[in-house]
Amino acid sequence: MKNSRFQLSYLMGALAVLCVTSACTADLKIPDGIALACENGSECPAGAECKETDDGTAMVCVTDGDSFCGDGIVAGDEACDDGSRNTDGYSGSAQVCNTFCSGLAPYCGDGSRTNDEVCDVGSENSDTYNESLTTRLLCNLTCDGYRAHCGDGVVESDGVEECDDGNTDGGDYCGKDCLSYCGDGVVDGANFETCDDGNGILTDACPDGENGTCRIATCGDGFVFNGGGEDCEPSLEQATCSSIASVYQAGNVSCLDACRFDFSTCFNDPDNMVEGMVYVPPGIFWMGCNEEEESSCAGDEYPYHEVYLDGFYIDTTEVSAGAYKACVDSGNCVYEGSTTGELRTYNNNRDTRPINYVNHTEAKSYCEAQGKRLPTEAEWEKAARGTDGRRFPWGNEEATCELTAMYGCPGDTRPVGSLSVGASPYGAMDMAGNLFEWTADWYSFSYYAATPTEGWVGPEGPLDGSTRALRGGSFYGSSSNGVRASYRFYGNPNARDLGTGFRCAQ
């Protein structure tokens, strides 16, 4: 067995011959390449030891100087050798060699789930608390369970969690961060509490004048609950527009039955008041994406250029499904969109949501029936961002679900005008997200690349094309980047899509 390696089938054949003919005595000389069976060493020649074979199935005499897997010495092509500790069984130690000396025996932390391990993610195994939903299933250090996380049903003893019942519901259950629940004495708006006195009882209403039992906010309960997406409650009196949204200078808001404010009588310019519309004064604004300030500009958004527009009006909100149906009922509009789509807003008990599934012609016809028109791309963009070159209607703060209805936010569309915090500088609502909006212009990728003959004064887009320009992004597929004020998109003018609506200008 010189230099440590042999095949068991060859070994056993040789042993059978040797042991029968010579009784395997210690005086027998061991020829090179031949292994002699033994039990306790007395059968081995001088200078040889009785050792276990690589696979543990036999004991053989080994002449001094030979090496083998399990002798405790790393030799030849062995990656490791722990002697009698070599094992293929699961080991809690990373230092135990396998029985073939080709590598470490399976252990917790090797990155491979083995034997009785519940999990094993290698170097990321940890007992440290981790509340991240994307990594909460990382293994603990003993591989007998997952590392501590919010939602594992165990309240952590280190004080990180105040509660943990295995779910992430609000109300009288643990909050999604395992830190808040009905009865903890803390009013938690994220989980729809309007009060919490620490007694843990869930009721339908809070006692007047008291921070009483934990109540889930509902539309119509008379409590304004902005944390739950409400603007107002039907039981409240009218308020001034400016007290709700500072972009308005005149008018009063009233509360609608969908727990939202009616901004149709709010005006950003007392000298130019048209009900349901905001006024965009004449002047120059910057159109397109500023490459020097932004890293997310698309090829059709530059060059960044100045545009002059005369004053105009634009709808405060996207056209609602209820308003569109009223036009259909009057005989001035038609609706040929989906009648079965779950997210359709037309005639689907969603009258306060923006109308969708209407094509460009139907949108244009609606505006004309109201004595209005579709806005140009330039008008739409100025109404959305004003004159300071901001990225979004509300400013340069990155888009969130509190400011807009975009991809990844709860639900789908929001009632028109329900996110007053996301209003543009002129008071136009939902110009980021909710639905893409048809404009009057044909779409061209290179529209900004060549100055029109008459200059950038009241531009009306290309003279022709195959697609129409869409602006604003939608809840259906638009990320924060896709709801920027300068972001451009396009659609077949005959297409009807659940993510497309419109507003009118005048």
Short mmCIF file of C-alpha atoms in Angstrom, two decimals:
data_model
loop_
_atom_site.label_atom_id
_atom_site.label_comp_id
_atom_site.label_asym_id
_atom_site.label_seq_id
_atom_site.Cartn_x
_atom_site.Cartn_y
_atom_site.Cartn_z
CA MET A 1 0.00 0.00 0.00
CA LYS A 2 2.89 2.25 -0.69
CA ASN A 3 1.99 5.91 -0.87
CA SER A 4 -1.47 5.47 0.58
CA ARG A 5 -4.03 4.56 -2.12
CA PHE A 6 -5.45 1.17 -3.17
CA GLN A 7 -8.67 -0.29 -4.51
CA LEU A 8 -10.66 -2.39 -2.08
CA SER A 9 -11.59 -5.05 -4.65
CA TYR A 10 -7.90 -5.66 -5.43
CA LEU A 11 -7.03 -5.52 -1.74
CA MET A 12 -9.49 -8.20 -0.66
CA GLY A 13 -8.42 -10.56 -3.42
CA ALA A 14 -4.80 -10.25 -2.36
CA LEU A 15 -5.68 -10.70 1.29
CA ALA A 16 -7.58 -13.89 0.60
CA VAL A 17 -4.51 -15.43 -1.02
CA LEU A 18 -2.02 -14.23 1.58
CA CYS A 19 -4.06 -15.10 4.61
CA VAL A 20 -4.86 -18.62 3.42
CA THR A 21 -1.30 -19.52 2.38
CA SER A 22 0.65 -17.87 5.18
CA ALA A 23 -1.74 -17.49 8.10
CA CYS A 24 -1.00 -13.78 8.03
CA THR A 25 1.90 -13.94 10.51
CA ALA A 26 4.03 -11.01 11.55
CA ASP A 27 7.06 -12.65 9.95
CA LEU A 28 5.56 -12.43 6.47
CA LYS A 29 7.24 -9.91 4.23
CA ILE A 30 4.74 -7.58 2.60
CA PRO A 31 5.45 -7.23 -1.13
CA ASP A 32 5.18 -3.75 -2.63
CA GLY A 33 1.60 -2.91 -3.61
CA ILE A 34 0.10 -5.70 -1.45
CA ALA A 35 -1.95 -5.05 1.73
CA LEU A 36 -1.97 -7.54 4.59
CA ALA A 37 -5.05 -7.92 6.83
CA CYS A 38 -4.62 -7.55 10.58
CA GLU A 39 -6.58 -7.19 13.79
CA ASN A 40 -4.38 -5.71 16.50
CA GLY A 41 -0.93 -5.30 14.99
CA SER A 42 0.63 -8.54 16.20
CA GLU A 43 0.12 -10.00 12.75
CA CYS A 44 2.08 -7.22 11.05
CA PRO A 45 5.81 -7.46 10.15
CA ALA A 46 8.36 -5.41 12.03
CA GLY A 47 8.12 -1.74 11.23
CA ALA A 48 4.46 -2.01 10.16
CA GLU A 49 1.30 -0.86 11.94
CA CYS A 50 -2.27 -2.18 11.82
CA LYS A 51 -4.41 0.62 10.31
CA GLU A 52 -7.98 1.05 9.12
CA THR A 53 -8.50 1.29 5.37
CA ASP A 54 -9.79 4.45 3.67
CA ASP A 55 -13.40 3.28 3.66
CA GLY A 56 -13.33 1.77 7.15
CA THR A 57 -14.16 -1.78 6.00
CA ALA A 58 -10.87 -3.49 6.91
CA MET A 59 -7.69 -3.28 8.99
CA VAL A 60 -4.36 -3.67 7.16
CA CYS A 61 -0.67 -3.70 7.96
CA VAL A 62 1.05 -0.53 6.85
CA THR A 63 4.83 -0.34 6.52
CA ASP A 64 6.56 2.65 8.08
CA GLY A 65 6.60 5.49 5.61
CA ASP A 66 3.29 4.61 3.95
CA SER A 67 0.41 7.07 4.33
CA PHE A 68 -3.33 6.66 4.05
CA CYS A 69 -6.57 8.61 4.57
CA GLY A 70 -7.21 8.55 8.29
CA ASP A 71 -3.66 8.48 9.56
CA GLY A 72 -3.94 12.06 10.72
CA ILE A 73 -1.31 13.36 8.30
CA VAL A 74 -2.14 15.39 5.20
CA ALA A 75 -0.09 13.75 2.46
CA GLY A 76 -0.19 13.20 -1.28
CA ASP A 77 -3.39 14.54 -2.81
CA GLU A 78 -5.25 14.74 0.52
CA ALA A 79 -7.09 18.01 1.15
CA CYS A 80 -7.29 17.23 4.87
CA ASP A 81 -6.80 14.36 7.33
CA ASP A 82 -8.12 14.30 10.90
CA GLY A 83 -7.22 10.70 11.62
CA SER A 84 -9.87 8.77 13.50
CA ARG A 85 -12.15 11.85 13.41
CA ASN A 86 -12.64 11.59 9.64
CA THR A 87 -16.35 11.25 8.93
CA ASP A 88 -18.99 11.65 6.29
CA GLY A 89 -21.64 12.29 8.90
CA TYR A 90 -22.87 15.77 9.84
CA SER A 91 -20.39 17.60 12.04
CA GLY A 92 -20.83 20.76 14.02
CA SER A 93 -17.15 21.51 13.51
CA ALA A 94 -15.71 22.91 10.33
CA GLN A 95 -12.39 21.18 11.03
CA VAL A 96 -13.41 17.52 10.60
CA CYS A 97 -12.27 15.82 7.38
CA ASN A 98 -14.47 13.49 5.31
CA THR A 99 -13.60 9.79 4.99
CA PHE A 100 -12.04 10.32 1.56
CA CYS A 101 -9.76 13.12 2.76
CA SER A 102 -10.95 15.15 -0.21
CA GLY A 103 -12.53 17.92 1.85
CA LEU A 104 -14.34 18.85 5.04
CA ALA A 105 -17.17 16.75 6.37
CA PRO A 106 -20.65 18.33 6.15
CA TYR A 107 -21.12 21.01 8.80
CA CYS A 108 -23.45 23.85 9.71
CA GLY A 109 -22.24 26.81 7.69
CA ASP A 110 -20.94 25.01 4.62
CA GLY A 111 -23.83 26.38 2.55
CA SER A 112 -25.38 22.97 1.84
CA ARG A 113 -28.36 21.55 3.71
CA THR A 114 -27.18 18.14 4.94
CA ASN A 115 -28.61 15.36 7.09
CA ASP A 116 -30.62 16.84 9.99
CA GLU A 117 -30.06 20.48 9.03
CA VAL A 118 -33.23 22.55 8.64
CA CYS A 119 -31.35 25.13 6.60
CA ASP A 120 -27.83 26.24 5.75
CA VAL A 121 -26.82 29.42 3.93
CA GLY A 122 -23.12 29.26 4.65
CA SER A 123 -21.33 32.38 5.85
CA GLU A 124 -24.68 34.18 6.20
CA ASN A 125 -25.81 31.86 8.99
CA SER A 126 -26.48 34.05 12.02
CA ASP A 127 -28.42 34.23 15.26
CA THR A 128 -28.72 38.01 14.91
CA TYR A 129 -32.29 39.34 14.60
CA ASN A 130 -33.17 40.33 11.04
CA GLU A 131 -36.50 41.94 10.12
CA SER A 132 -35.79 42.18 6.38
CA LEU A 133 -38.49 40.32 4.46
CA THR A 134 -36.04 39.52 1.67
CA THR A 135 -33.53 37.79 3.97
CA ARG A 136 -35.66 36.69 6.88
CA LEU A 137 -35.21 32.99 6.02
CA LEU A 138 -31.47 33.03 6.64
CA CYS A 139 -30.34 30.14 8.87
CA ASN A 140 -29.23 30.30 12.48
CA LEU A 141 -25.77 29.25 13.63
CA THR A 142 -26.83 25.73 14.55
CA CYS A 143 -28.73 25.06 11.31
CA ASP A 144 -31.68 23.72 13.28
CA GLY A 145 -33.95 26.64 12.34
CA TYR A 146 -34.15 30.06 10.71
CA ARG A 147 -32.59 33.12 12.23
CA ALA A 148 -34.85 35.28 14.37
CA HIS A 149 -37.16 37.53 12.35
CA CYS A 150 -40.43 39.41 12.62
CA GLY A 151 -43.15 36.94 11.76
CA ASP A 152 -41.55 33.77 13.12
CA GLY A 153 -44.11 33.65 15.91
CA VAL A 154 -41.55 34.13 18.69
CA VAL A 155 -41.09 37.36 20.62
CA GLU A 156 -37.37 38.00 20.69
CA SER A 157 -35.85 38.10 24.16
CA ASP A 158 -33.37 40.82 23.24
CA GLY A 159 -36.18 43.39 23.21
CA VAL A 160 -36.13 44.08 19.49
CA GLU A 161 -39.74 42.89 19.14
CA GLU A 162 -42.68 43.88 21.31
CA CYS A 163 -44.89 41.19 19.83
CA ASP A 164 -44.84 38.45 17.22
CA ASP A 165 -47.81 36.29 16.37
CA GLY A 166 -46.53 35.03 13.06
CA ASN A 167 -48.45 37.42 10.81
CA THR A 168 -48.18 41.02 9.64
CA ASP A 169 -51.78 42.22 9.96
CA GLY A 170 -52.83 45.47 11.60
CA GLY A 171 -55.55 46.00 14.16
CA ASP A 172 -55.27 43.79 17.23
CA TYR A 173 -52.50 41.74 15.65
CA CYS A 174 -48.81 42.53 15.52
CA GLY A 175 -47.69 45.28 13.22
CA LYS A 176 -45.54 44.35 10.25
CA ASP A 177 -42.47 45.45 12.21
CA CYS A 178 -43.51 43.42 15.29
CA LEU A 179 -43.46 46.62 17.31
CA SER A 180 -47.05 47.81 17.38
CA TYR A 181 -50.42 46.32 18.13
CA CYS A 182 -53.79 47.33 19.45
CA GLY A 183 -53.32 47.68 23.16
CA ASP A 184 -49.70 48.77 23.25
CA GLY A 185 -50.75 52.30 24.12
CA VAL A 186 -49.29 53.81 20.94
CA VAL A 187 -51.49 55.15 18.13
CA ASP A 188 -50.15 53.43 15.02
CA GLY A 189 -51.41 55.11 11.84
CA ALA A 190 -49.59 52.65 9.59
CA ASN A 191 -51.81 49.92 10.97
CA PHE A 192 -54.98 52.01 10.80
CA GLU A 193 -55.32 52.81 14.51
CA THR A 194 -56.88 56.15 15.37
CA CYS A 195 -56.47 55.66 19.09
CA ASP A 196 -54.89 53.26 21.59
CA ASP A 197 -55.23 53.44 25.37
CA GLY A 198 -53.36 50.23 26.07
CA ASN A 199 -56.28 47.97 26.90
CA GLY A 200 -56.11 45.90 23.76
CA ILE A 201 -59.82 46.02 22.94
CA LEU A 202 -60.86 46.55 19.32
CA THR A 203 -64.09 48.53 18.91
CA ASP A 204 -65.91 50.42 16.18
CA ALA A 205 -65.57 53.89 17.63
CA CYS A 206 -63.48 55.86 20.06
CA PRO A 207 -65.23 57.54 23.00
CA ASP A 208 -65.69 61.25 22.43
CA GLY A 209 -62.87 63.30 23.88
CA GLU A 210 -60.84 60.24 24.86
CA ASN A 211 -57.92 58.38 23.43
CA GLY A 212 -59.96 55.26 23.86
CA THR A 213 -59.86 51.74 22.52
CA CYS A 214 -58.05 50.88 19.29
CA ARG A 215 -60.40 51.70 16.44
CA ILE A 216 -59.89 50.73 12.81
CA ALA A 217 -60.55 53.80 10.65
CA THR A 218 -63.34 53.44 8.12
CA CYS A 219 -64.77 55.79 5.53
CA GLY A 220 -67.76 57.61 6.99
CA ASP A 221 -66.81 57.36 10.66
CA GLY A 222 -66.27 61.10 10.93
CA PHE A 223 -62.55 60.86 11.63
CA VAL A 224 -60.00 62.17 9.15
CA PHE A 225 -57.37 59.47 8.83
CA ASN A 226 -54.64 60.46 6.39
CA GLY A 227 -52.55 57.43 7.34
CA GLY A 228 -55.22 55.29 5.72
CA GLY A 229 -55.42 57.37 2.55
CA GLU A 230 -58.44 59.50 3.49
CA ASP A 231 -58.59 63.20 2.76
CA CYS A 232 -61.76 63.95 4.69
CA GLU A 233 -64.95 62.57 6.19
CA PRO A 234 -68.58 63.28 5.21
CA SER A 235 -69.39 64.48 8.73
CA LEU A 236 -66.85 67.31 8.58
CA GLU A 237 -67.73 70.88 7.66
CA GLN A 238 -66.32 72.56 4.58
CA ALA A 239 -62.75 73.82 4.71
CA THR A 240 -60.86 76.40 2.68
CA CYS A 241 -58.87 75.02 -0.24
CA SER A 242 -55.68 76.69 0.96
CA SER A 243 -55.93 74.94 4.35
CA ILE A 244 -55.87 71.57 2.59
CA ALA A 245 -53.38 72.29 -0.18
CA SER A 246 -51.25 75.45 -0.15
CA VAL A 247 -51.10 75.61 -3.96
CA TYR A 248 -54.67 76.94 -3.95
CA GLN A 249 -55.47 80.57 -3.24
CA ALA A 250 -59.26 80.59 -3.31
CA GLY A 251 -62.32 78.42 -2.91
CA ASN A 252 -63.68 75.89 -0.44
CA VAL A 253 -63.45 72.12 -0.46
CA SER A 254 -66.28 69.82 0.47
CA CYS A 255 -66.12 66.17 1.43
CA LEU A 256 -67.40 63.55 -1.00
CA ASP A 257 -68.86 60.15 -0.14
CA ALA A 258 -65.62 58.38 -1.05
CA CYS A 259 -63.72 59.99 1.84
CA ARG A 260 -61.97 62.50 -0.36
CA PHE A 261 -62.10 66.23 -0.94
CA ASP A 262 -63.81 67.79 -3.92
CA PHE A 263 -61.25 70.24 -5.34
CA SER A 264 -63.43 71.32 -8.27
CA THR A 265 -64.12 74.71 -6.66
CA CYS A 266 -60.47 75.34 -5.71
CA PHE A 267 -58.55 77.94 -7.68
CA ASN A 268 -54.87 78.68 -7.82
CA ASP A 269 -55.51 82.10 -9.38
CA PRO A 270 -58.54 84.10 -8.13
CA ASP A 271 -58.52 86.14 -11.35
CA ASN A 272 -58.76 83.05 -13.58
CA MET A 273 -61.35 80.69 -12.20
CA VAL A 274 -62.91 77.83 -14.19
CA GLU A 275 -64.62 75.16 -12.14
CA GLY A 276 -62.76 71.86 -12.08
CA MET A 277 -59.67 73.33 -13.75
CA VAL A 278 -56.47 75.05 -12.66
CA TYR A 279 -54.86 77.95 -14.46
CA VAL A 280 -51.33 77.75 -15.85
CA PRO A 281 -50.10 81.30 -16.52
CA PRO A 282 -48.18 82.33 -19.66
CA GLY A 283 -44.41 82.18 -19.73
CA ILE A 284 -41.33 80.06 -20.28
CA PHE A 285 -40.63 76.72 -18.62
CA TRP A 286 -37.94 74.08 -18.97
CA MET A 287 -39.09 70.98 -20.86
CA GLY A 288 -37.31 67.62 -20.95
CA CYS A 289 -34.80 65.94 -18.68
CA ASN A 290 -31.79 67.82 -17.33
CA GLU A 291 -28.89 65.47 -18.00
CA GLU A 292 -26.58 67.50 -15.77
CA GLU A 293 -28.83 66.95 -12.76
CA GLU A 294 -30.35 63.52 -13.43
CA SER A 295 -28.96 60.10 -14.22
CA SER A 296 -32.28 58.56 -15.33
CA CYS A 297 -32.91 60.56 -18.53
CA ALA A 298 -34.23 58.55 -21.47
CA GLY A 299 -33.09 59.24 -25.04
CA ASP A 300 -36.38 60.89 -26.04
CA GLU A 301 -36.31 63.33 -23.10
CA TYR A 302 -33.48 65.59 -24.20
CA PRO A 303 -32.14 68.06 -25.00
CA TYR A 304 -33.44 70.02 -22.03
CA HIS A 305 -34.91 73.15 -23.62
CA GLU A 306 -36.95 76.28 -22.92
CA VAL A 307 -40.54 76.48 -24.17
CA TYR A 308 -42.93 79.42 -24.14
CA LEU A 309 -46.66 78.79 -23.66
CA ASP A 310 -49.62 81.14 -23.49
CA GLY A 311 -51.79 80.81 -20.41
CA PHE A 312 -54.21 77.85 -20.40
CA TYR A 313 -56.44 75.79 -18.14
CA ILE A 314 -56.10 72.10 -17.41
CA ASP A 315 -58.39 69.76 -15.47
CA THR A 316 -57.61 69.57 -11.77
CA THR A 317 -57.98 65.79 -11.92
CA GLU A 318 -58.06 62.99 -14.44
CA VAL A 319 -61.53 62.46 -15.90
CA SER A 320 -63.44 60.14 -13.58
CA ALA A 321 -65.40 57.06 -14.63
CA GLY A 322 -68.56 58.68 -13.29
CA ALA A 323 -68.07 61.82 -15.38
CA TYR A 324 -67.36 59.76 -18.49
CA LYS A 325 -70.47 57.63 -17.97
CA ALA A 326 -72.57 60.78 -17.65
CA CYS A 327 -71.27 61.83 -21.07
CA VAL A 328 -72.16 58.41 -22.49
CA ASP A 329 -75.64 58.61 -20.93
CA SER A 330 -76.12 62.02 -22.54
CA GLY A 331 -75.35 60.56 -25.99
CA ASN A 332 -72.23 62.69 -26.51
CA CYS A 333 -69.69 59.95 -25.79
CA VAL A 334 -69.26 56.23 -26.42
CA TYR A 335 -67.56 53.53 -24.39
CA GLU A 336 -66.32 50.45 -26.20
CA GLY A 337 -63.73 49.32 -23.68
CA SER A 338 -63.72 46.27 -21.43
CA THR A 339 -66.97 45.27 -19.74
CA THR A 340 -65.46 42.30 -17.87
CA GLY A 341 -62.02 43.45 -16.71
CA GLU A 342 -61.79 43.41 -12.93
CA LEU A 343 -59.88 46.71 -12.86
CA ARG A 344 -62.11 48.56 -15.32
CA THR A 345 -63.60 51.71 -13.83
CA TYR A 346 -66.53 52.28 -16.21
CA ASN A 347 -69.89 51.08 -14.84
CA ASN A 348 -68.14 48.98 -12.21
CA ASN A 349 -69.03 50.80 -8.97
CA ARG A 350 -65.80 52.77 -9.29
CA ASP A 351 -67.16 56.13 -10.42
CA THR A 352 -64.61 58.14 -8.43
CA ARG A 353 -61.66 56.38 -10.09
CA PRO A 354 -60.16 57.70 -13.35
CA ILE A 355 -61.78 56.33 -16.50
CA ASN A 356 -59.65 53.70 -18.26
CA TYR A 357 -60.00 51.49 -21.34
CA VAL A 358 -60.72 54.50 -23.59
CA ASN A 359 -58.74 55.14 -26.77
CA HIS A 360 -57.40 58.44 -28.07
CA THR A 361 -60.45 59.22 -30.21
CA GLU A 362 -62.85 58.62 -27.31
CA ALA A 363 -60.77 60.80 -24.99
CA LYS A 364 -60.67 63.58 -27.59
CA SER A 365 -64.44 63.33 -28.15
CA TYR A 366 -65.15 63.60 -24.43
CA CYS A 367 -63.06 66.77 -24.10
CA GLU A 368 -64.74 68.32 -27.14
CA ALA A 369 -68.17 67.51 -25.68
CA GLN A 370 -67.17 69.61 -22.65
CA GLY A 371 -65.98 72.49 -24.80
CA LYS A 372 -62.37 71.53 -24.14
CA ARG A 373 -59.51 69.65 -25.85
CA LEU A 374 -56.66 67.30 -25.03
CA PRO A 375 -53.50 69.09 -23.81
CA THR A 376 -50.32 69.14 -25.88
CA GLU A 377 -47.25 67.43 -24.48
CA ALA A 378 -45.76 70.82 -23.64
CA GLU A 379 -48.90 71.96 -21.82
CA TRP A 380 -49.14 68.72 -19.92
CA GLU A 381 -45.52 68.90 -18.78
CA LYS A 382 -45.68 72.53 -17.68
CA ALA A 383 -48.86 71.86 -15.71
CA ALA A 384 -47.11 68.91 -14.05
CA ARG A 385 -43.81 70.53 -13.05
CA GLY A 386 -44.07 74.31 -13.24
CA THR A 387 -41.11 76.46 -14.19
CA ASP A 388 -38.37 75.32 -11.80
CA GLY A 389 -37.45 72.09 -13.60
CA ARG A 390 -38.52 69.82 -10.77
CA ARG A 391 -38.50 66.05 -11.37
CA PHE A 392 -41.98 65.35 -10.01
CA PRO A 393 -45.14 67.44 -9.55
CA TRP A 394 -44.45 67.79 -5.80
CA GLY A 395 -40.73 68.52 -6.16
CA ASN A 396 -37.55 66.45 -6.31
CA GLU A 397 -38.40 64.02 -3.52
CA GLU A 398 -38.47 60.44 -4.82
CA ALA A 399 -41.92 59.02 -5.53
CA THR A 400 -43.64 57.04 -2.75
CA CYS A 401 -47.07 55.47 -2.34
CA GLU A 402 -48.10 58.42 -0.16
CA LEU A 403 -47.50 60.77 -3.09
CA THR A 404 -48.66 58.75 -6.08
CA ALA A 405 -50.29 55.50 -7.21
CA MET A 406 -47.51 53.62 -9.00
CA TYR A 407 -46.38 50.03 -9.49
CA GLY A 408 -45.91 48.22 -6.19
CA CYS A 409 -48.34 50.39 -4.22
CA PRO A 410 -51.36 48.78 -2.51
CA GLY A 411 -54.43 48.35 -4.73
CA ASP A 412 -54.61 49.83 -8.20
CA THR A 413 -55.99 53.26 -9.12
CA ARG A 414 -56.90 55.81 -6.45
CA PRO A 415 -59.98 58.06 -6.53
CA VAL A 416 -59.20 61.12 -8.65
CA GLY A 417 -57.74 63.94 -6.61
CA SER A 418 -57.31 61.83 -3.48
CA LEU A 419 -53.55 62.45 -3.10
CA SER A 420 -53.47 66.19 -2.51
CA VAL A 421 -49.89 65.97 -1.19
CA GLY A 422 -48.80 65.05 -4.71
CA ALA A 423 -50.31 68.12 -6.38
CA SER A 424 -48.36 70.07 -9.00
CA PRO A 425 -47.29 73.72 -8.46
CA TYR A 426 -50.59 74.80 -10.06
CA GLY A 427 -52.78 72.38 -8.07
CA ALA A 428 -53.26 69.69 -10.74
CA MET A 429 -53.68 66.26 -9.12
CA ASP A 430 -52.44 62.79 -10.10
CA MET A 431 -50.09 64.00 -12.81
CA ALA A 432 -47.69 61.35 -11.56
CA GLY A 433 -49.08 57.84 -11.57
CA ASN A 434 -52.66 56.59 -11.31
CA LEU A 435 -53.07 56.36 -15.13
CA PHE A 436 -51.08 57.33 -18.20
CA GLU A 437 -52.81 60.23 -19.94
CA TRP A 438 -53.45 60.76 -23.64
CA THR A 439 -52.17 64.04 -25.07
CA ALA A 440 -53.05 65.74 -28.36
CA ASP A 441 -49.57 65.22 -29.88
CA TRP A 442 -48.26 62.55 -32.19
CA TYR A 443 -45.25 60.85 -30.61
CA SER A 444 -41.74 61.12 -32.03
CA PHE A 445 -38.58 59.91 -30.31
CA SER A 446 -36.60 62.79 -31.81
CA TYR A 447 -39.23 65.49 -31.16
CA TYR A 448 -36.89 67.59 -28.97
CA ALA A 449 -33.85 67.19 -31.22
CA ALA A 450 -34.82 69.81 -33.84
CA THR A 451 -36.23 73.23 -33.08
CA PRO A 452 -39.60 73.80 -34.83
CA THR A 453 -39.72 76.40 -37.62
CA GLU A 454 -41.62 78.80 -35.41
CA GLY A 455 -39.35 78.05 -32.44
CA TRP A 456 -40.39 76.54 -29.14
CA VAL A 457 -43.47 78.73 -28.82
CA GLY A 458 -46.75 76.92 -28.15
CA PRO A 459 -45.50 73.72 -29.86
CA GLU A 460 -48.13 71.20 -30.92
CA GLY A 461 -45.85 68.25 -31.65
CA PRO A 462 -45.07 66.46 -34.92
CA LEU A 463 -47.47 66.83 -37.85
CA ASP A 464 -48.11 63.10 -38.11
CA GLY A 465 -47.10 59.73 -36.77
CA SER A 466 -48.33 56.24 -35.89
CA THR A 467 -48.57 56.58 -32.10
CA ARG A 468 -49.83 59.25 -29.70
CA ALA A 469 -47.86 60.65 -26.78
CA LEU A 470 -48.77 59.47 -23.29
CA ARG A 471 -47.62 61.17 -20.10
CA GLY A 472 -47.62 60.67 -16.35
CA GLY A 473 -47.03 56.95 -15.77
CA SER A 474 -49.53 54.57 -14.19
CA PHE A 475 -50.16 52.21 -11.31
CA TYR A 476 -49.73 49.39 -13.82
CA GLY A 477 -46.01 49.00 -14.40
CA SER A 478 -44.55 52.47 -13.73
CA SER A 479 -41.81 52.75 -11.11
CA SER A 480 -40.62 56.00 -9.56
CA ASN A 481 -38.55 56.66 -12.68
CA GLY A 482 -41.63 56.25 -14.89
CA VAL A 483 -43.73 58.86 -13.07
CA ARG A 484 -41.22 61.70 -13.50
CA ALA A 485 -42.72 64.81 -15.08
CA SER A 486 -40.41 64.61 -18.11
CA TYR A 487 -40.95 60.89 -18.76
CA ARG A 488 -42.44 60.22 -22.22
CA PHE A 489 -44.36 57.20 -23.47
CA TYR A 490 -46.62 56.39 -26.41
CA GLY A 491 -49.52 54.19 -27.47
CA ASN A 492 -51.48 53.11 -30.49
CA PRO A 493 -54.31 55.67 -30.71
CA ASN A 494 -56.82 52.84 -31.21
CA ALA A 495 -55.67 50.93 -28.12
CA ARG A 496 -57.78 50.69 -24.98
CA ASP A 497 -55.75 49.82 -21.91
CA LEU A 498 -56.46 49.44 -18.20
CA GLY A 499 -53.52 51.73 -17.44
CA THR A 500 -54.53 54.64 -19.68
CA GLY A 501 -56.88 57.59 -19.09
CA PHE A 502 -56.83 61.33 -19.77
CA ARG A 503 -57.63 64.86 -18.69
CA CYS A 504 -58.71 67.88 -20.70
CA ALA A 505 -57.29 71.36 -21.28
CA GLN A 506 -58.77 74.66 -22.43
#
